[in-house]
Short mmCIF file of C-alpha atoms and ligand atoms in Angstrom, two decimals:
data_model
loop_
_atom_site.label_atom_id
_atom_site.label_comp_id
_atom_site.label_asym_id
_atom_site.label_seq_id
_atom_site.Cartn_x
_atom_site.Cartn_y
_atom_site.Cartn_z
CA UNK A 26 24.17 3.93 3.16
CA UNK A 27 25.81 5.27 6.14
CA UNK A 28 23.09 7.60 6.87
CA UNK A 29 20.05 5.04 7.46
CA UNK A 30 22.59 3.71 10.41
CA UNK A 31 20.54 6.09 13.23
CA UNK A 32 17.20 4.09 11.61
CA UNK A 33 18.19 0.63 13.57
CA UNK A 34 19.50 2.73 16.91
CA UNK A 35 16.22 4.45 17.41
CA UNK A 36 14.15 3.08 20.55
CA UNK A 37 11.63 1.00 18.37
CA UNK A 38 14.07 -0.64 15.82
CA UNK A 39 16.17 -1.79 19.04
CA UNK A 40 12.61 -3.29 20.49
CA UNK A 41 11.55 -4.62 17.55
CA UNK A 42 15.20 -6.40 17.40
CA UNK A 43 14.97 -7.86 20.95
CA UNK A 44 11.58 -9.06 20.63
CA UNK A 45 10.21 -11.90 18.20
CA UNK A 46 7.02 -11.38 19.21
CA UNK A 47 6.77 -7.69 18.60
CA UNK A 48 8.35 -7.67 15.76
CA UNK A 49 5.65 -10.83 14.72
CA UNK A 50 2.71 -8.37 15.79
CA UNK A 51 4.41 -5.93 13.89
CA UNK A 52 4.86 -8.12 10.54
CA UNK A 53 1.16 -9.06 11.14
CA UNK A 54 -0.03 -5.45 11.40
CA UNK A 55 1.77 -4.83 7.99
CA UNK A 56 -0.34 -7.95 6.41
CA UNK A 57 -3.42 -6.81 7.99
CA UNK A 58 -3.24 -3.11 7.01
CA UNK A 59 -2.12 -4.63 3.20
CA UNK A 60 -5.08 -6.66 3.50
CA UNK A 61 -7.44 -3.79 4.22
CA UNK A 62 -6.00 -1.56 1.38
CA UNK A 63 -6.05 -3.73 -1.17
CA UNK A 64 -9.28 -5.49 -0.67
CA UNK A 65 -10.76 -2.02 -0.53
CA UNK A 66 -8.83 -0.83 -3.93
CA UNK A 67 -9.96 -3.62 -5.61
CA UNK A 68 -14.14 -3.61 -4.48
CA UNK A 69 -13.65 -0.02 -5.86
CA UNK A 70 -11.91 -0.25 -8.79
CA UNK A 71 -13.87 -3.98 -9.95
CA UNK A 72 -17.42 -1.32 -9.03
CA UNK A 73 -16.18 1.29 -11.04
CA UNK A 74 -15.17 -0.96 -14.24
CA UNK A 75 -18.75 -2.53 -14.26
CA UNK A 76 -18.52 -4.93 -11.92
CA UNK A 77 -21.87 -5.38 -8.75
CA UNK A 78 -23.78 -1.84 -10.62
CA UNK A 79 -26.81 -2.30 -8.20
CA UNK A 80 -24.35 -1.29 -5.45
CA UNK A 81 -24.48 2.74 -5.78
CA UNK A 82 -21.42 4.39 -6.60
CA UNK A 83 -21.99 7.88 -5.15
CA UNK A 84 -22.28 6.22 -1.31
CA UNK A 85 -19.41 3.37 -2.13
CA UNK A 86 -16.89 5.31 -3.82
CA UNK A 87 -15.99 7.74 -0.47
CA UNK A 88 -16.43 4.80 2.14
CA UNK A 89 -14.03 2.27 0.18
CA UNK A 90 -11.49 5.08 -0.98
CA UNK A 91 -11.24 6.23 3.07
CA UNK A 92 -10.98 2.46 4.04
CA UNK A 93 -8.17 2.31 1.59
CA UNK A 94 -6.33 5.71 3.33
CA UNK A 95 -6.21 4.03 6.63
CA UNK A 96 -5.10 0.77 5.35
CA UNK A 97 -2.53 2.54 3.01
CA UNK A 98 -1.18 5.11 6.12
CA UNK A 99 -1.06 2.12 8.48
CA UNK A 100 1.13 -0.24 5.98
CA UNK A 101 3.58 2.83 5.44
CA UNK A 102 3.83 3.17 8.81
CA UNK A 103 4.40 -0.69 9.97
CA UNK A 104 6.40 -0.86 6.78
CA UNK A 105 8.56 1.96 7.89
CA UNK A 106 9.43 -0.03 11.57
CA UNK A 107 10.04 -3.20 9.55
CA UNK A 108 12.30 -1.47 7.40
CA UNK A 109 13.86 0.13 10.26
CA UNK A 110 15.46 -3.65 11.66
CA UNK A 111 17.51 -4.09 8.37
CA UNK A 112 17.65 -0.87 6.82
CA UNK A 113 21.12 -0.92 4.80
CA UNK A 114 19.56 -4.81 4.10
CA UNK A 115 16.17 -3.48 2.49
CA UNK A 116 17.66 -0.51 0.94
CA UNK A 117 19.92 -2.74 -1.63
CA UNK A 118 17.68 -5.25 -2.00
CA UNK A 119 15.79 -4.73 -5.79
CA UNK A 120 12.19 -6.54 -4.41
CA UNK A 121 12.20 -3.75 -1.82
CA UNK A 122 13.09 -0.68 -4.14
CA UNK A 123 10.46 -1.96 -6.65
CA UNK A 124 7.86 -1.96 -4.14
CA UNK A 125 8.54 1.23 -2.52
CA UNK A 126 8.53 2.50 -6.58
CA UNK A 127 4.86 0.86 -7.16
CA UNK A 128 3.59 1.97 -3.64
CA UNK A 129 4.29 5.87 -4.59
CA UNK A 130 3.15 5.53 -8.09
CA UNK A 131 -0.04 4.06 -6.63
CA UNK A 132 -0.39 6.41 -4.21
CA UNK A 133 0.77 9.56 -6.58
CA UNK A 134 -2.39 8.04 -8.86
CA UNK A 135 -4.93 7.79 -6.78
CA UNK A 136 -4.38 11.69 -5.55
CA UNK A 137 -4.71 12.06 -9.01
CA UNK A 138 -7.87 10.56 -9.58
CA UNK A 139 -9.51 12.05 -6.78
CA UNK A 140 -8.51 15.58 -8.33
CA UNK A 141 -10.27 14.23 -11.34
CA UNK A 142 -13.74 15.22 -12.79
CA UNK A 143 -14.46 11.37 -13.28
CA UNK A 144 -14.10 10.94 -9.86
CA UNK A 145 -15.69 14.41 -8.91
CA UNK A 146 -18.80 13.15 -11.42
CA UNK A 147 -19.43 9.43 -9.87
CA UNK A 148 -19.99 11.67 -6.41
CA UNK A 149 -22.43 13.57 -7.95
CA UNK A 150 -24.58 10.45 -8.69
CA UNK A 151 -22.97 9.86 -12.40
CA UNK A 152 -21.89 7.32 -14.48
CA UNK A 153 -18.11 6.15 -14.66
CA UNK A 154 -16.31 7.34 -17.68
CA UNK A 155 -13.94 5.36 -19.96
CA UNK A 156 -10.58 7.39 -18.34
CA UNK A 157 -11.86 6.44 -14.98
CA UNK A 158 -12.48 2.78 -16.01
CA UNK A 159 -8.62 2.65 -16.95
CA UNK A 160 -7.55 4.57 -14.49
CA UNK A 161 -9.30 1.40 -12.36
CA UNK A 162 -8.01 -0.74 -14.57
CA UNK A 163 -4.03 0.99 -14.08
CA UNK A 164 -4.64 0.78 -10.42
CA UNK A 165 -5.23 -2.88 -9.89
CA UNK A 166 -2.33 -3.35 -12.25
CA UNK A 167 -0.01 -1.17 -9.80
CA UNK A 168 -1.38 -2.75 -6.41
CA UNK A 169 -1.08 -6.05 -7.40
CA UNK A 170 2.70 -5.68 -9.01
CA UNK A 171 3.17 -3.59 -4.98
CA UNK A 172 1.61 -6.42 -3.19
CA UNK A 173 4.14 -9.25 -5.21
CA UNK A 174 6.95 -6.92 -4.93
CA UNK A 175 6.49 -7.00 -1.30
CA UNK A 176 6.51 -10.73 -0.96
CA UNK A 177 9.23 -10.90 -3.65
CA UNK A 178 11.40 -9.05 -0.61
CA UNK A 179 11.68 -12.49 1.80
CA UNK A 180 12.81 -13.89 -1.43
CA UNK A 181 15.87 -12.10 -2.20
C1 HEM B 14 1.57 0.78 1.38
C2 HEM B 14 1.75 -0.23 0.63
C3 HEM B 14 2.57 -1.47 0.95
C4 HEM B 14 2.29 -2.73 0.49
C5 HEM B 14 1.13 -3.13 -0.41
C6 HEM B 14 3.31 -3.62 1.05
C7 HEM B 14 3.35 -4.99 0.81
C8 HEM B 14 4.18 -5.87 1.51
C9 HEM B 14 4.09 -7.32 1.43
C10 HEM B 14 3.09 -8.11 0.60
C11 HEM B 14 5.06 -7.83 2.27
C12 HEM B 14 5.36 -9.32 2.56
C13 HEM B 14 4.73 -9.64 3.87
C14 HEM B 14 5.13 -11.04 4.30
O1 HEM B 14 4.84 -11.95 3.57
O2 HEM B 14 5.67 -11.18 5.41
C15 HEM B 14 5.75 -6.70 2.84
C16 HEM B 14 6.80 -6.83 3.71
C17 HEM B 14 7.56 -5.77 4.07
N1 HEM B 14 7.32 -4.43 3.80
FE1 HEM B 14 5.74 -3.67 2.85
N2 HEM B 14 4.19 -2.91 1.81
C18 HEM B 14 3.79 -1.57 1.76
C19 HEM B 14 4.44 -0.50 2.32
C20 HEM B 14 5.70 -0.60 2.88
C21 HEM B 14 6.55 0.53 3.21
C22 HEM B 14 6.17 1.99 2.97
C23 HEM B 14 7.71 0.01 3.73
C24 HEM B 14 8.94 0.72 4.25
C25 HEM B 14 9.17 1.97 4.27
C26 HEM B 14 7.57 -1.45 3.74
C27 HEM B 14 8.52 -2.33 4.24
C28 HEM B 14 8.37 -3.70 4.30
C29 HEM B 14 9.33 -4.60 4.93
C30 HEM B 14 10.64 -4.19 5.58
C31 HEM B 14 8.81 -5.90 4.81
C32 HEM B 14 9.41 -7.22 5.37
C33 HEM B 14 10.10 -7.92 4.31
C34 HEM B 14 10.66 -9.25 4.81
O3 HEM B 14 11.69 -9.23 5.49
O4 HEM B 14 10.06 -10.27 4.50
N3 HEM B 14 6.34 -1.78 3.22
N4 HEM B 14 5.20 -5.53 2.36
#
């Protein structure tokens, strides 16, 4: 684990170390930006498995799934400066490893979906078919396992 040493020298990791209260704001920003992804994954993906159908699809599905970006590109990124206080700390510790794990298979699947023509087709103005109702179905599954893992971590 010798090489994630430089990760707690850099600039930020030191500051983050020295300071409770940044690294608070920091721990906060993580929550927040967790808060904003998965609230947004799951309006989506409860919409898109039945769920509120006289909200419109076509104008929901691009505003909730961009929502979800920034919250998902701001928690990697507070994640990341969290990570970088303990590193060699986080990097055994199995809570941590399973979340990273869920957080790139939820990620990797919801590139996927976008690629998809059930995604392409609820755009268009159409109806949601049965893969993309599992596919919802799948991603609450994998959210929800990331967001336990990640309190699981304080645990361990
Ligand atoms: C993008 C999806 C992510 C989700 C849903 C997520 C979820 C969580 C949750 C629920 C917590 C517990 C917060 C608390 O109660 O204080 C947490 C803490 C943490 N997360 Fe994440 N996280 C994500 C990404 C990341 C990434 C990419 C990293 C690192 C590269 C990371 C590193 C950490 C660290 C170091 C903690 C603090 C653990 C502790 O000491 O309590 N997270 N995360």
């Amino acid at each position: 684990m010798e090489w994630l040493e430089p990760l707690s020298q850099t600039l930020l990791a030191r500051a983050l170390i020295l300071s409770p209260t940044l690294y608070l704001l920091m721990n906060a920003a993580h929550i927040m930006a967790i808060g904003v992804l998965f609230g947004t994954i799951l309006s989506l993906d409860l919409r898109v498995l039945g769920m509120f159908p006289e909200v419109p699809l076509q104008s929901l599905a691009p505003f909730l799934s961009r929502m979800a970006a920034i919250g998902a590109i701001v928690a990697i990124f507070t994640g990341a400066c969290l990570f970088s206080v303990r590193p060699h700390e986080y990097a055994q510790n199995p809570a941590f490893l399973t979340k990273l794990a869920l957080v790139t298979l939820g990620v990797a699947h919801a590139l996927a979906v976008h690629r998809g023509t059930g995604w392409r087709t609820i755009r268009a103005g159409g109806g949601a078919s049965t893969k993309l109702r599992l596919s919802a179905l799948l991603s609450i599954m994998i959210w929800t396992s990331a967001v336990i893992a990640g309190r699981w971590i304080g645990f361990l």
